[in-house]
Amino acid sequence: MRELAALSRFVGNTFAYWVLFFAVVAFLHPAWFIGLKGSIVPLLGLVMFGMGLTLKLEDYAEVARHPWRMALAVVAQFVIMPGVAWLLCQAFDLPPELAVGVILVGCCPSGTASNVMTWLARGDLALSVSITAVTTLIGPLLTPALIWLLASAWLPVSFMDLFWSILQVVLLPIALGLVAQRLLGTRVRHAVEVLPLVSVVSIVTIVATVVAASQAKIAESGLLIMAVVILHNSFGFLLGYFTARVFGLPLEQRKTLSLEVGMQNSGLGAALASVHFSPLAAVPSALFSIWHNISGAILATYFKRMSQKEER
C-alpha cells in the first residue's frame, strides 16, 4: 500500500506532464482513444466521489469567521471567468461550437487542481478547498444558467438538461463520498492516499479522448483555440488577484483567489460539452486542462517566492 501511495503522490505532483504527454499521443494516434468516449462521464463522477471523501467540515472554522471572503470568491468565480470567456468569443469571432466550448469552461466551478497549487503557493488552503466545494455545490444551478445566458446566441442550450447532468456527475458522487466518509471514518484513509492517482488517470483519459475525437479540427484551428485558452486563464489569474487586492485581502488570500478564479473544473467542461454539444466544443476544456496546470504551477512558484521575500 505504501508503494501505491508513493506512486500516487508522484503522479499527482507531475500531473501537468501526464496530461500534456497523453494529449500529444492522442493527437498523433486518435484511434487508440476514440473508443473511450463513453467513459468520460463515469470517470468524472469518480473524481467527484473522491472529492467527497476528502471534505471535512471542521477544516473550515477559520473560513466561517470571514464569510465575506467566501462570498467575494464565489462572485468573482462566476462573474470573471464567464465574462472574460464571452468577451474573448466576441473579440476573436469564434465559430459557434468553439464559442460554446470556451463559454462552457468559463462557467464551470473552480477545479481541485487549484487546491494543490494554493498549497504549493503558500496560500490559504482552507479557503481554497472551501471555494472549490461551494462553487461545485452551487454549480448545478449557476453553470447551466450562465451557459444558457451567454452561449445560447451561438447554439441552442437546454438549462434543464445541463442541470440534471451536473447534478448526476457532480453533486450525487460528492454526496456519496461524504456518506462513505461518515460511515467508514478512518478506514477511508487508504483510499484518500491513492486519490491523486485515480484523479490523474481519470482527467488524462478525458483529455485524451476529447483530443482524439477532435483531432482534425484541432489541427485546423489549434493555434487560435490555444491563444484563447491562454488569454482566458491569464485574465482569470490577474483579475482574481486584483479583485482580492481591491477588497483589501492579505497576500495569502490574494494568492488563493487568483488561483481559484483562474483554474476551472475543465474535466466537467469537457464532459458536458461531449454529452450536450460536440467533441469540438469539448476541445477548449481539454486544452484548458493542459494549460492551467502548467501556468498554475508557474504562478504557484512565483507566489511562493513572494511569501519567502515577505518573510525575509
PDB file of C-alpha atoms in Angstrom:
ATOM      1  CA  MET A   1       0.000   0.000   0.000  1.00  0.00           C
ATOM      2  CA  ARG A   2       2.907   2.362   0.735  1.00  0.00           C
ATOM      3  CA  GLU A   3       4.274   1.841  -2.771  1.00  0.00           C
ATOM      4  CA  LEU A   4       0.864   2.656  -4.268  1.00  0.00           C
ATOM      5  CA  ALA A   5       0.566   5.791  -2.108  1.00  0.00           C
ATOM      6  CA  ALA A   6       4.077   6.872  -3.164  1.00  0.00           C
ATOM      7  CA  LEU A   7       3.206   6.300  -6.826  1.00  0.00           C
ATOM      8  CA  SER A   8       0.012   8.299  -6.313  1.00  0.00           C
ATOM      9  CA  ARG A   9       1.970  11.253  -4.848  1.00  0.00           C
ATOM     10  CA  PHE A  10       4.472  11.159  -7.716  1.00  0.00           C
ATOM     11  CA  VAL A  11       1.751  11.062 -10.373  1.00  0.00           C
ATOM     12  CA  GLY A  12      -0.144  13.859  -8.605  1.00  0.00           C
ATOM     13  CA  ASN A  13       2.960  16.068  -8.453  1.00  0.00           C
ATOM     14  CA  THR A  14       3.660  15.524 -12.178  1.00  0.00           C
ATOM     15  CA  PHE A  15       0.020  15.854 -13.270  1.00  0.00           C
ATOM     16  CA  ALA A  16       0.603  18.519 -15.949  1.00  0.00           C
ATOM     17  CA  TYR A  17       3.262  16.412 -17.700  1.00  0.00           C
ATOM     18  CA  TRP A  18       0.970  13.367 -17.936  1.00  0.00           C
ATOM     19  CA  VAL A  19      -1.893  15.434 -19.340  1.00  0.00           C
ATOM     20  CA  LEU A  20       0.396  17.032 -21.922  1.00  0.00           C
ATOM     21  CA  PHE A  21       2.024  13.718 -22.875  1.00  0.00           C
ATOM     22  CA  PHE A  22      -1.222  11.830 -23.439  1.00  0.00           C
ATOM     23  CA  ALA A  23      -2.806  14.780 -25.254  1.00  0.00           C
ATOM     24  CA  VAL A  24       0.074  14.658 -27.755  1.00  0.00           C
ATOM     25  CA  VAL A  25      -0.210  10.858 -28.066  1.00  0.00           C
ATOM     26  CA  ALA A  26      -3.986  11.137 -28.627  1.00  0.00           C
ATOM     27  CA  PHE A  27      -3.430  13.771 -31.315  1.00  0.00           C
ATOM     28  CA  LEU A  28      -0.892  11.573 -33.125  1.00  0.00           C
ATOM     29  CA  HIS A  29      -2.818   8.296 -32.650  1.00  0.00           C
ATOM     30  CA  PRO A  30      -6.525   9.173 -32.197  1.00  0.00           C
ATOM     31  CA  ALA A  31      -7.667   5.603 -32.940  1.00  0.00           C
ATOM     32  CA  TRP A  32      -6.123   4.465 -29.637  1.00  0.00           C
ATOM     33  CA  PHE A  33      -8.506   6.625 -27.574  1.00  0.00           C
ATOM     34  CA  ILE A  34     -11.592   7.272 -29.682  1.00  0.00           C
ATOM     35  CA  GLY A  35     -13.410   4.253 -28.237  1.00  0.00           C
ATOM     36  CA  LEU A  36     -13.189   5.633 -24.682  1.00  0.00           C
ATOM     37  CA  LYS A  37     -15.760   8.395 -25.218  1.00  0.00           C
ATOM     38  CA  GLY A  38     -18.387   6.581 -23.147  1.00  0.00           C
ATOM     39  CA  SER A  39     -16.096   6.625 -20.100  1.00  0.00           C
ATOM     40  CA  ILE A  40     -15.900  10.436 -19.788  1.00  0.00           C
ATOM     41  CA  VAL A  41     -18.912  10.971 -17.519  1.00  0.00           C
ATOM     42  CA  PRO A  42     -18.280   7.947 -15.200  1.00  0.00           C
ATOM     43  CA  LEU A  43     -14.620   8.950 -14.775  1.00  0.00           C
ATOM     44  CA  LEU A  44     -15.546  12.500 -13.809  1.00  0.00           C
ATOM     45  CA  GLY A  45     -18.069  11.117 -11.336  1.00  0.00           C
ATOM     46  CA  LEU A  46     -15.269   9.031  -9.808  1.00  0.00           C
ATOM     47  CA  VAL A  47     -13.151  12.181  -9.328  1.00  0.00           C
ATOM     48  CA  MET A  48     -16.092  13.947  -7.654  1.00  0.00           C
ATOM     49  CA  PHE A  49     -16.661  10.936  -5.367  1.00  0.00           C
ATOM     50  CA  GLY A  50     -13.027  11.201  -4.293  1.00  0.00           C
ATOM     51  CA  MET A  51     -13.525  14.893  -3.538  1.00  0.00           C
ATOM     52  CA  GLY A  52     -16.447  13.962  -1.294  1.00  0.00           C
ATOM     53  CA  LEU A  53     -14.185  11.577   0.640  1.00  0.00           C
ATOM     54  CA  THR A  54     -11.798  14.437   1.480  1.00  0.00           C
ATOM     55  CA  LEU A  55     -14.300  17.139   2.539  1.00  0.00           C
ATOM     56  CA  LYS A  56     -14.317  17.814   6.294  1.00  0.00           C
ATOM     57  CA  LEU A  57     -16.481  20.475   7.925  1.00  0.00           C
ATOM     58  CA  GLU A  58     -14.040  21.042  10.799  1.00  0.00           C
ATOM     59  CA  ASP A  59     -11.357  22.287   8.380  1.00  0.00           C
ATOM     60  CA  TYR A  60     -13.372  25.404   7.635  1.00  0.00           C
ATOM     61  CA  ALA A  61     -13.779  27.018  11.069  1.00  0.00           C
ATOM     62  CA  GLU A  62     -11.417  29.863  10.139  1.00  0.00           C
ATOM     63  CA  VAL A  63     -13.182  30.366   6.799  1.00  0.00           C
ATOM     64  CA  ALA A  64     -16.531  30.605   8.613  1.00  0.00           C
ATOM     65  CA  ARG A  65     -15.181  33.550  10.619  1.00  0.00           C
ATOM     66  CA  HIS A  66     -14.749  35.549   7.391  1.00  0.00           C
ATOM     67  CA  PRO A  67     -17.825  34.659   5.283  1.00  0.00           C
ATOM     68  CA  TRP A  68     -17.464  37.772   3.123  1.00  0.00           C
ATOM     69  CA  ARG A  69     -14.189  36.374   1.726  1.00  0.00           C
ATOM     70  CA  MET A  70     -16.064  33.301   0.556  1.00  0.00           C
ATOM     71  CA  ALA A  71     -18.855  35.442  -0.910  1.00  0.00           C
ATOM     72  CA  LEU A  72     -16.296  37.592  -2.763  1.00  0.00           C
ATOM     73  CA  ALA A  73     -14.565  34.496  -4.163  1.00  0.00           C
ATOM     74  CA  VAL A  74     -17.823  32.917  -5.378  1.00  0.00           C
ATOM     75  CA  VAL A  75     -18.965  36.135  -7.069  1.00  0.00           C
ATOM     76  CA  ALA A  76     -15.528  36.591  -8.660  1.00  0.00           C
ATOM     77  CA  GLN A  77     -15.540  32.983  -9.898  1.00  0.00           C
ATOM     78  CA  PHE A  78     -18.933  33.198 -11.591  1.00  0.00           C
ATOM     79  CA  VAL A  79     -18.500  36.746 -12.958  1.00  0.00           C
ATOM     80  CA  ILE A  80     -14.873  36.994 -14.106  1.00  0.00           C
ATOM     81  CA  MET A  81     -14.393  33.711 -15.987  1.00  0.00           C
ATOM     82  CA  PRO A  82     -17.786  33.629 -17.797  1.00  0.00           C
ATOM     83  CA  GLY A  83     -17.447  37.355 -18.615  1.00  0.00           C
ATOM     84  CA  VAL A  84     -13.902  37.017 -19.976  1.00  0.00           C
ATOM     85  CA  ALA A  85     -14.965  33.944 -21.990  1.00  0.00           C
ATOM     86  CA  TRP A  86     -17.834  35.849 -23.619  1.00  0.00           C
ATOM     87  CA  LEU A  87     -15.579  38.833 -24.442  1.00  0.00           C
ATOM     88  CA  LEU A  88     -12.910  36.578 -25.987  1.00  0.00           C
ATOM     89  CA  CYS A  89     -15.506  34.825 -28.153  1.00  0.00           C
ATOM     90  CA  GLN A  90     -16.659  38.218 -29.408  1.00  0.00           C
ATOM     91  CA  ALA A  91     -13.131  39.564 -29.911  1.00  0.00           C
ATOM     92  CA  PHE A  92     -11.901  36.506 -31.863  1.00  0.00           C
ATOM     93  CA  ASP A  93     -15.230  35.925 -33.675  1.00  0.00           C
ATOM     94  CA  LEU A  94     -15.064  32.216 -32.839  1.00  0.00           C
ATOM     95  CA  PRO A  95     -17.211  29.674 -34.722  1.00  0.00           C
ATOM     96  CA  PRO A  96     -20.307  28.523 -32.764  1.00  0.00           C
ATOM     97  CA  GLU A  97     -19.020  25.187 -31.393  1.00  0.00           C
ATOM     98  CA  LEU A  98     -15.729  26.692 -30.183  1.00  0.00           C
ATOM     99  CA  ALA A  99     -17.510  29.717 -28.706  1.00  0.00           C
ATOM    100  CA  VAL A 100     -19.845  27.470 -26.722  1.00  0.00           C
ATOM    101  CA  GLY A 101     -16.849  25.407 -25.555  1.00  0.00           C
ATOM    102  CA  VAL A 102     -14.951  28.489 -24.321  1.00  0.00           C
ATOM    103  CA  ILE A 103     -18.013  29.869 -22.518  1.00  0.00           C
ATOM    104  CA  LEU A 104     -18.760  26.434 -21.043  1.00  0.00           C
ATOM    105  CA  VAL A 105     -15.347  26.091 -19.408  1.00  0.00           C
ATOM    106  CA  GLY A 106     -15.664  29.675 -18.168  1.00  0.00           C
ATOM    107  CA  CYS A 107     -18.981  28.884 -16.467  1.00  0.00           C
ATOM    108  CA  CYS A 108     -17.689  25.804 -14.632  1.00  0.00           C
ATOM    109  CA  PRO A 109     -16.800  25.934 -10.918  1.00  0.00           C
ATOM    110  CA  SER A 110     -13.180  26.033  -9.811  1.00  0.00           C
ATOM    111  CA  GLY A 111     -11.209  22.794 -10.097  1.00  0.00           C
ATOM    112  CA  THR A 112      -9.496  20.671  -7.457  1.00  0.00           C
ATOM    113  CA  ALA A 113      -6.087  21.328  -9.078  1.00  0.00           C
ATOM    114  CA  SER A 114      -6.304  24.859  -7.668  1.00  0.00           C
ATOM    115  CA  ASN A 115      -6.158  23.394  -4.141  1.00  0.00           C
ATOM    116  CA  VAL A 116      -2.791  21.774  -4.895  1.00  0.00           C
ATOM    117  CA  MET A 117      -1.456  24.982  -6.459  1.00  0.00           C
ATOM    118  CA  THR A 118      -2.654  27.040  -3.472  1.00  0.00           C
ATOM    119  CA  TRP A 119      -0.806  24.694  -1.129  1.00  0.00           C
ATOM    120  CA  LEU A 120       2.366  24.998  -3.231  1.00  0.00           C
ATOM    121  CA  ALA A 121       1.973  28.799  -3.336  1.00  0.00           C
ATOM    122  CA  ARG A 122       1.599  29.032   0.477  1.00  0.00           C
ATOM    123  CA  GLY A 123      -1.889  30.425   0.088  1.00  0.00           C
ATOM    124  CA  ASP A 124      -4.934  29.911   2.320  1.00  0.00           C
ATOM    125  CA  LEU A 125      -5.611  26.207   1.731  1.00  0.00           C
ATOM    126  CA  ALA A 126      -8.791  26.042   3.863  1.00  0.00           C
ATOM    127  CA  LEU A 127     -10.262  28.957   1.897  1.00  0.00           C
ATOM    128  CA  SER A 128      -9.188  27.334  -1.378  1.00  0.00           C
ATOM    129  CA  VAL A 129     -10.856  24.000  -0.590  1.00  0.00           C
ATOM    130  CA  SER A 130     -13.952  25.853   0.646  1.00  0.00           C
ATOM    131  CA  ILE A 131     -14.224  27.876  -2.566  1.00  0.00           C
ATOM    132  CA  THR A 132     -13.902  24.707  -4.661  1.00  0.00           C
ATOM    133  CA  ALA A 133     -16.533  22.934  -2.552  1.00  0.00           C
ATOM    134  CA  VAL A 134     -19.027  25.817  -2.502  1.00  0.00           C
ATOM    135  CA  THR A 135     -18.713  26.686  -6.203  1.00  0.00           C
ATOM    136  CA  THR A 136     -19.073  22.981  -7.016  1.00  0.00           C
ATOM    137  CA  LEU A 137     -22.197  22.668  -4.861  1.00  0.00           C
ATOM    138  CA  ILE A 138     -23.912  25.716  -6.396  1.00  0.00           C
ATOM    139  CA  GLY A 139     -22.616  24.868  -9.884  1.00  0.00           C
ATOM    140  CA  PRO A 140     -25.676  22.776 -10.855  1.00  0.00           C
ATOM    141  CA  LEU A 141     -27.737  25.981 -10.785  1.00  0.00           C
ATOM    142  CA  LEU A 142     -25.288  28.701 -11.814  1.00  0.00           C
ATOM    143  CA  THR A 143     -23.328  26.827 -14.513  1.00  0.00           C
ATOM    144  CA  PRO A 144     -26.311  25.897 -16.751  1.00  0.00           C
ATOM    145  CA  ALA A 145     -27.925  29.313 -16.105  1.00  0.00           C
ATOM    146  CA  LEU A 146     -24.791  31.161 -17.213  1.00  0.00           C
ATOM    147  CA  ILE A 147     -24.255  28.892 -20.228  1.00  0.00           C
ATOM    148  CA  TRP A 148     -27.885  29.477 -21.266  1.00  0.00           C
ATOM    149  CA  LEU A 149     -27.493  33.236 -20.797  1.00  0.00           C
ATOM    150  CA  LEU A 150     -24.137  33.654 -22.579  1.00  0.00           C
ATOM    151  CA  ALA A 151     -23.920  30.801 -25.115  1.00  0.00           C
ATOM    152  CA  SER A 152     -27.457  30.462 -26.492  1.00  0.00           C
ATOM    153  CA  ALA A 153     -26.666  33.170 -29.071  1.00  0.00           C
ATOM    154  CA  TRP A 154     -24.344  30.622 -30.761  1.00  0.00           C
ATOM    155  CA  LEU A 155     -26.097  27.266 -30.220  1.00  0.00           C
ATOM    156  CA  PRO A 156     -29.337  26.057 -28.552  1.00  0.00           C
ATOM    157  CA  VAL A 157     -28.768  25.476 -24.838  1.00  0.00           C
ATOM    158  CA  SER A 158     -31.063  23.428 -22.568  1.00  0.00           C
ATOM    159  CA  PHE A 159     -30.859  24.623 -18.955  1.00  0.00           C
ATOM    160  CA  MET A 160     -32.634  21.546 -17.564  1.00  0.00           C
ATOM    161  CA  ASP A 161     -30.507  19.017 -19.462  1.00  0.00           C
ATOM    162  CA  LEU A 162     -27.310  20.682 -18.214  1.00  0.00           C
ATOM    163  CA  PHE A 163     -28.734  20.961 -14.686  1.00  0.00           C
ATOM    164  CA  TRP A 164     -29.523  17.228 -14.485  1.00  0.00           C
ATOM    165  CA  SER A 165     -26.143  16.281 -15.957  1.00  0.00           C
ATOM    166  CA  ILE A 166     -24.233  18.314 -13.362  1.00  0.00           C
ATOM    167  CA  LEU A 167     -26.486  17.007 -10.602  1.00  0.00           C
ATOM    168  CA  GLN A 168     -25.674  13.413 -11.580  1.00  0.00           C
ATOM    169  CA  VAL A 169     -21.989  13.831 -12.333  1.00  0.00           C
ATOM    170  CA  VAL A 170     -21.062  16.296  -9.539  1.00  0.00           C
ATOM    171  CA  LEU A 171     -23.485  16.544  -6.619  1.00  0.00           C
ATOM    172  CA  LEU A 172     -24.530  12.883  -6.389  1.00  0.00           C
ATOM    173  CA  PRO A 173     -20.943  11.473  -6.363  1.00  0.00           C
ATOM    174  CA  ILE A 174     -19.829  14.125  -3.826  1.00  0.00           C
ATOM    175  CA  ALA A 175     -22.782  13.272  -1.590  1.00  0.00           C
ATOM    176  CA  LEU A 176     -21.940   9.558  -1.837  1.00  0.00           C
ATOM    177  CA  GLY A 177     -18.317  10.373  -0.938  1.00  0.00           C
ATOM    178  CA  LEU A 178     -19.426  12.329   2.135  1.00  0.00           C
ATOM    179  CA  VAL A 179     -21.699   9.464   3.223  1.00  0.00           C
ATOM    180  CA  ALA A 180     -18.878   6.924   2.729  1.00  0.00           C
ATOM    181  CA  GLN A 181     -16.556   9.086   4.797  1.00  0.00           C
ATOM    182  CA  ARG A 182     -19.081   9.355   7.631  1.00  0.00           C
ATOM    183  CA  LEU A 183     -19.826   5.623   7.630  1.00  0.00           C
ATOM    184  CA  LEU A 184     -16.261   4.337   7.244  1.00  0.00           C
ATOM    185  CA  GLY A 185     -14.382   7.003   9.233  1.00  0.00           C
ATOM    186  CA  THR A 186     -10.616   6.479   9.310  1.00  0.00           C
ATOM    187  CA  ARG A 187     -10.919   3.430   7.063  1.00  0.00           C
ATOM    188  CA  VAL A 188     -11.148   5.748   4.029  1.00  0.00           C
ATOM    189  CA  ARG A 189      -7.589   7.000   4.712  1.00  0.00           C
ATOM    190  CA  HIS A 190      -6.011   4.444   2.372  1.00  0.00           C
ATOM    191  CA  ALA A 191      -8.474   5.352  -0.374  1.00  0.00           C
ATOM    192  CA  VAL A 192      -7.651   9.056   0.053  1.00  0.00           C
ATOM    193  CA  GLU A 193      -3.926   8.292  -0.296  1.00  0.00           C
ATOM    194  CA  VAL A 194      -4.430   6.932  -3.812  1.00  0.00           C
ATOM    195  CA  LEU A 195      -6.913   9.621  -4.887  1.00  0.00           C
ATOM    196  CA  PRO A 196      -4.292  11.665  -6.791  1.00  0.00           C
ATOM    197  CA  LEU A 197      -3.557   8.593  -8.945  1.00  0.00           C
ATOM    198  CA  VAL A 198      -7.271   7.999  -9.622  1.00  0.00           C
ATOM    199  CA  SER A 199      -7.854  11.691 -10.420  1.00  0.00           C
ATOM    200  CA  VAL A 200      -4.882  11.938 -12.779  1.00  0.00           C
ATOM    201  CA  VAL A 201      -5.818   8.751 -14.660  1.00  0.00           C
ATOM    202  CA  SER A 202      -9.416   9.971 -14.979  1.00  0.00           C
ATOM    203  CA  ILE A 203      -8.603  13.505 -16.182  1.00  0.00           C
ATOM    204  CA  VAL A 204      -5.859  12.255 -18.533  1.00  0.00           C
ATOM    205  CA  THR A 205      -8.325   9.788 -20.086  1.00  0.00           C
ATOM    206  CA  ILE A 206     -10.959  12.514 -20.520  1.00  0.00           C
ATOM    207  CA  VAL A 207      -8.486  14.917 -22.155  1.00  0.00           C
ATOM    208  CA  ALA A 208      -7.006  12.232 -24.443  1.00  0.00           C
ATOM    209  CA  THR A 209     -10.481  11.108 -25.553  1.00  0.00           C
ATOM    210  CA  VAL A 210     -11.573  14.678 -26.345  1.00  0.00           C
ATOM    211  CA  VAL A 211      -8.358  15.391 -28.280  1.00  0.00           C
ATOM    212  CA  ALA A 212      -8.691  12.142 -30.256  1.00  0.00           C
ATOM    213  CA  ALA A 213     -12.329  12.859 -31.149  1.00  0.00           C
ATOM    214  CA  SER A 214     -11.462  16.372 -32.422  1.00  0.00           C
ATOM    215  CA  GLN A 215      -8.031  15.728 -33.902  1.00  0.00           C
ATOM    216  CA  ALA A 216      -8.847  17.107 -37.372  1.00  0.00           C
ATOM    217  CA  LYS A 217     -10.473  20.275 -36.014  1.00  0.00           C
ATOM    218  CA  ILE A 218      -7.580  20.884 -33.607  1.00  0.00           C
ATOM    219  CA  ALA A 219      -5.129  20.592 -36.499  1.00  0.00           C
ATOM    220  CA  GLU A 220      -7.207  23.151 -38.400  1.00  0.00           C
ATOM    221  CA  SER A 221      -7.670  25.781 -35.670  1.00  0.00           C
ATOM    222  CA  GLY A 222      -5.416  24.649 -32.814  1.00  0.00           C
ATOM    223  CA  LEU A 223      -3.366  27.864 -32.520  1.00  0.00           C
ATOM    224  CA  LEU A 224      -6.487  30.018 -32.319  1.00  0.00           C
ATOM    225  CA  ILE A 225      -8.062  27.840 -29.612  1.00  0.00           C
ATOM    226  CA  MET A 226      -4.802  27.724 -27.658  1.00  0.00           C
ATOM    227  CA  ALA A 227      -4.420  31.523 -27.800  1.00  0.00           C
ATOM    228  CA  VAL A 228      -7.954  31.977 -26.452  1.00  0.00           C
ATOM    229  CA  VAL A 229      -7.371  29.406 -23.681  1.00  0.00           C
ATOM    230  CA  ILE A 230      -4.106  31.073 -22.580  1.00  0.00           C
ATOM    231  CA  LEU A 231      -5.714  34.528 -22.533  1.00  0.00           C
ATOM    232  CA  HIS A 232      -8.762  33.215 -20.648  1.00  0.00           C
ATOM    233  CA  ASN A 233      -6.631  31.575 -17.981  1.00  0.00           C
ATOM    234  CA  SER A 234      -4.252  34.565 -17.674  1.00  0.00           C
ATOM    235  CA  PHE A 235      -7.063  37.100 -17.256  1.00  0.00           C
ATOM    236  CA  GLY A 236      -8.602  34.820 -14.617  1.00  0.00           C
ATOM    237  CA  PHE A 237      -5.371  34.815 -12.590  1.00  0.00           C
ATOM    238  CA  LEU A 238      -4.850  38.585 -12.944  1.00  0.00           C
ATOM    239  CA  LEU A 239      -8.427  39.689 -12.262  1.00  0.00           C
ATOM    240  CA  GLY A 240      -8.779  37.231  -9.360  1.00  0.00           C
ATOM    241  CA  TYR A 241      -5.639  38.642  -7.725  1.00  0.00           C
ATOM    242  CA  PHE A 242      -6.552  42.292  -8.235  1.00  0.00           C
ATOM    243  CA  THR A 243     -10.136  41.751  -7.070  1.00  0.00           C
ATOM    244  CA  ALA A 244      -8.759  40.418  -3.784  1.00  0.00           C
ATOM    245  CA  ARG A 245      -6.309  43.327  -3.608  1.00  0.00           C
ATOM    246  CA  VAL A 246      -9.023  45.952  -4.224  1.00  0.00           C
ATOM    247  CA  PHE A 247     -11.025  44.493  -1.329  1.00  0.00           C
ATOM    248  CA  GLY A 248      -8.000  44.598   0.980  1.00  0.00           C
ATOM    249  CA  LEU A 249      -7.366  40.869   1.419  1.00  0.00           C
ATOM    250  CA  PRO A 250      -3.959  39.782   2.812  1.00  0.00           C
ATOM    251  CA  LEU A 251      -1.349  38.220   0.493  1.00  0.00           C
ATOM    252  CA  GLU A 252      -2.330  34.636   1.430  1.00  0.00           C
ATOM    253  CA  GLN A 253      -5.939  35.200   0.356  1.00  0.00           C
ATOM    254  CA  ARG A 254      -4.946  37.217  -2.746  1.00  0.00           C
ATOM    255  CA  LYS A 255      -2.915  34.250  -3.982  1.00  0.00           C
ATOM    256  CA  THR A 256      -5.778  31.873  -3.214  1.00  0.00           C
ATOM    257  CA  LEU A 257      -8.385  33.946  -5.041  1.00  0.00           C
ATOM    258  CA  SER A 258      -6.110  34.306  -8.075  1.00  0.00           C
ATOM    259  CA  LEU A 259      -5.592  30.547  -8.399  1.00  0.00           C
ATOM    260  CA  GLU A 260      -9.218  29.671  -7.647  1.00  0.00           C
ATOM    261  CA  VAL A 261     -10.622  32.072 -10.232  1.00  0.00           C
ATOM    262  CA  GLY A 262      -8.078  31.190 -12.929  1.00  0.00           C
ATOM    263  CA  MET A 263      -8.278  27.389 -12.633  1.00  0.00           C
ATOM    264  CA  GLN A 264     -11.526  25.758 -13.749  1.00  0.00           C
ATOM    265  CA  ASN A 265     -13.047  22.296 -13.439  1.00  0.00           C
ATOM    266  CA  SER A 266     -12.157  21.647 -17.073  1.00  0.00           C
ATOM    267  CA  GLY A 267     -12.967  17.942 -16.744  1.00  0.00           C
ATOM    268  CA  LEU A 268     -16.586  18.892 -16.075  1.00  0.00           C
ATOM    269  CA  GLY A 269     -16.486  21.255 -19.063  1.00  0.00           C
ATOM    270  CA  ALA A 270     -15.213  18.512 -21.358  1.00  0.00           C
ATOM    271  CA  ALA A 271     -17.829  16.041 -20.117  1.00  0.00           C
ATOM    272  CA  LEU A 272     -20.742  18.477 -20.537  1.00  0.00           C
ATOM    273  CA  ALA A 273     -19.565  19.572 -23.989  1.00  0.00           C
ATOM    274  CA  SER A 274     -19.171  15.979 -25.180  1.00  0.00           C
ATOM    275  CA  VAL A 275     -22.636  14.980 -23.959  1.00  0.00           C
ATOM    276  CA  HIS A 276     -24.644  18.093 -24.873  1.00  0.00           C
ATOM    277  CA  PHE A 277     -22.820  19.691 -27.812  1.00  0.00           C
ATOM    278  CA  SER A 278     -19.965  18.092 -29.798  1.00  0.00           C
ATOM    279  CA  PRO A 279     -16.372  16.833 -29.447  1.00  0.00           C
ATOM    280  CA  LEU A 280     -15.165  20.158 -30.881  1.00  0.00           C
ATOM    281  CA  ALA A 281     -16.976  22.091 -28.130  1.00  0.00           C
ATOM    282  CA  ALA A 282     -15.024  19.973 -25.616  1.00  0.00           C
ATOM    283  CA  VAL A 283     -11.630  20.985 -27.064  1.00  0.00           C
ATOM    284  CA  PRO A 284     -11.305  24.308 -25.152  1.00  0.00           C
ATOM    285  CA  SER A 285     -11.875  22.420 -21.883  1.00  0.00           C
ATOM    286  CA  ALA A 286      -9.294  19.780 -22.844  1.00  0.00           C
ATOM    287  CA  LEU A 287      -6.683  22.393 -23.749  1.00  0.00           C
ATOM    288  CA  PHE A 288      -7.555  24.394 -20.624  1.00  0.00           C
ATOM    289  CA  SER A 289      -6.896  21.263 -18.552  1.00  0.00           C
ATOM    290  CA  ILE A 290      -3.408  21.014 -20.035  1.00  0.00           C
ATOM    291  CA  TRP A 291      -2.544  24.688 -19.894  1.00  0.00           C
ATOM    292  CA  HIS A 292      -3.893  25.701 -16.469  1.00  0.00           C
ATOM    293  CA  ASN A 293      -1.857  23.008 -14.744  1.00  0.00           C
ATOM    294  CA  ILE A 294       1.311  24.329 -16.398  1.00  0.00           C
ATOM    295  CA  SER A 295       0.511  28.015 -15.812  1.00  0.00           C
ATOM    296  CA  GLY A 296      -0.789  27.275 -12.300  1.00  0.00           C
ATOM    297  CA  ALA A 297       2.471  25.557 -11.345  1.00  0.00           C
ATOM    298  CA  ILE A 298       4.490  28.500 -12.695  1.00  0.00           C
ATOM    299  CA  LEU A 299       2.315  31.033 -10.838  1.00  0.00           C
ATOM    300  CA  ALA A 300       2.418  28.983  -7.617  1.00  0.00           C
ATOM    301  CA  THR A 301       6.239  29.012  -7.752  1.00  0.00           C
ATOM    302  CA  TYR A 302       6.204  32.804  -8.212  1.00  0.00           C
ATOM    303  CA  PHE A 303       3.720  33.259  -5.353  1.00  0.00           C
ATOM    304  CA  LYS A 304       5.845  31.061  -3.077  1.00  0.00           C
ATOM    305  CA  ARG A 305       8.840  33.332  -3.726  1.00  0.00           C
ATOM    306  CA  MET A 306       6.649  36.331  -2.854  1.00  0.00           C
ATOM    307  CA  SER A 307       5.969  34.723   0.527  1.00  0.00           C
ATOM    308  CA  GLN A 308       9.648  33.986   1.102  1.00  0.00           C
ATOM    309  CA  LYS A 309      10.612  37.564   0.225  1.00  0.00           C
ATOM    310  CA  GLU A 310       7.936  38.900   2.596  1.00  0.00           C
ATOM    311  CA  GLU A 311       9.248  36.641   5.397  1.00  0.00           C
ATOM    312  CA  ARG A 312      12.801  37.902   4.852  1.00  0.00           C
TER     313      ARG A 312
END
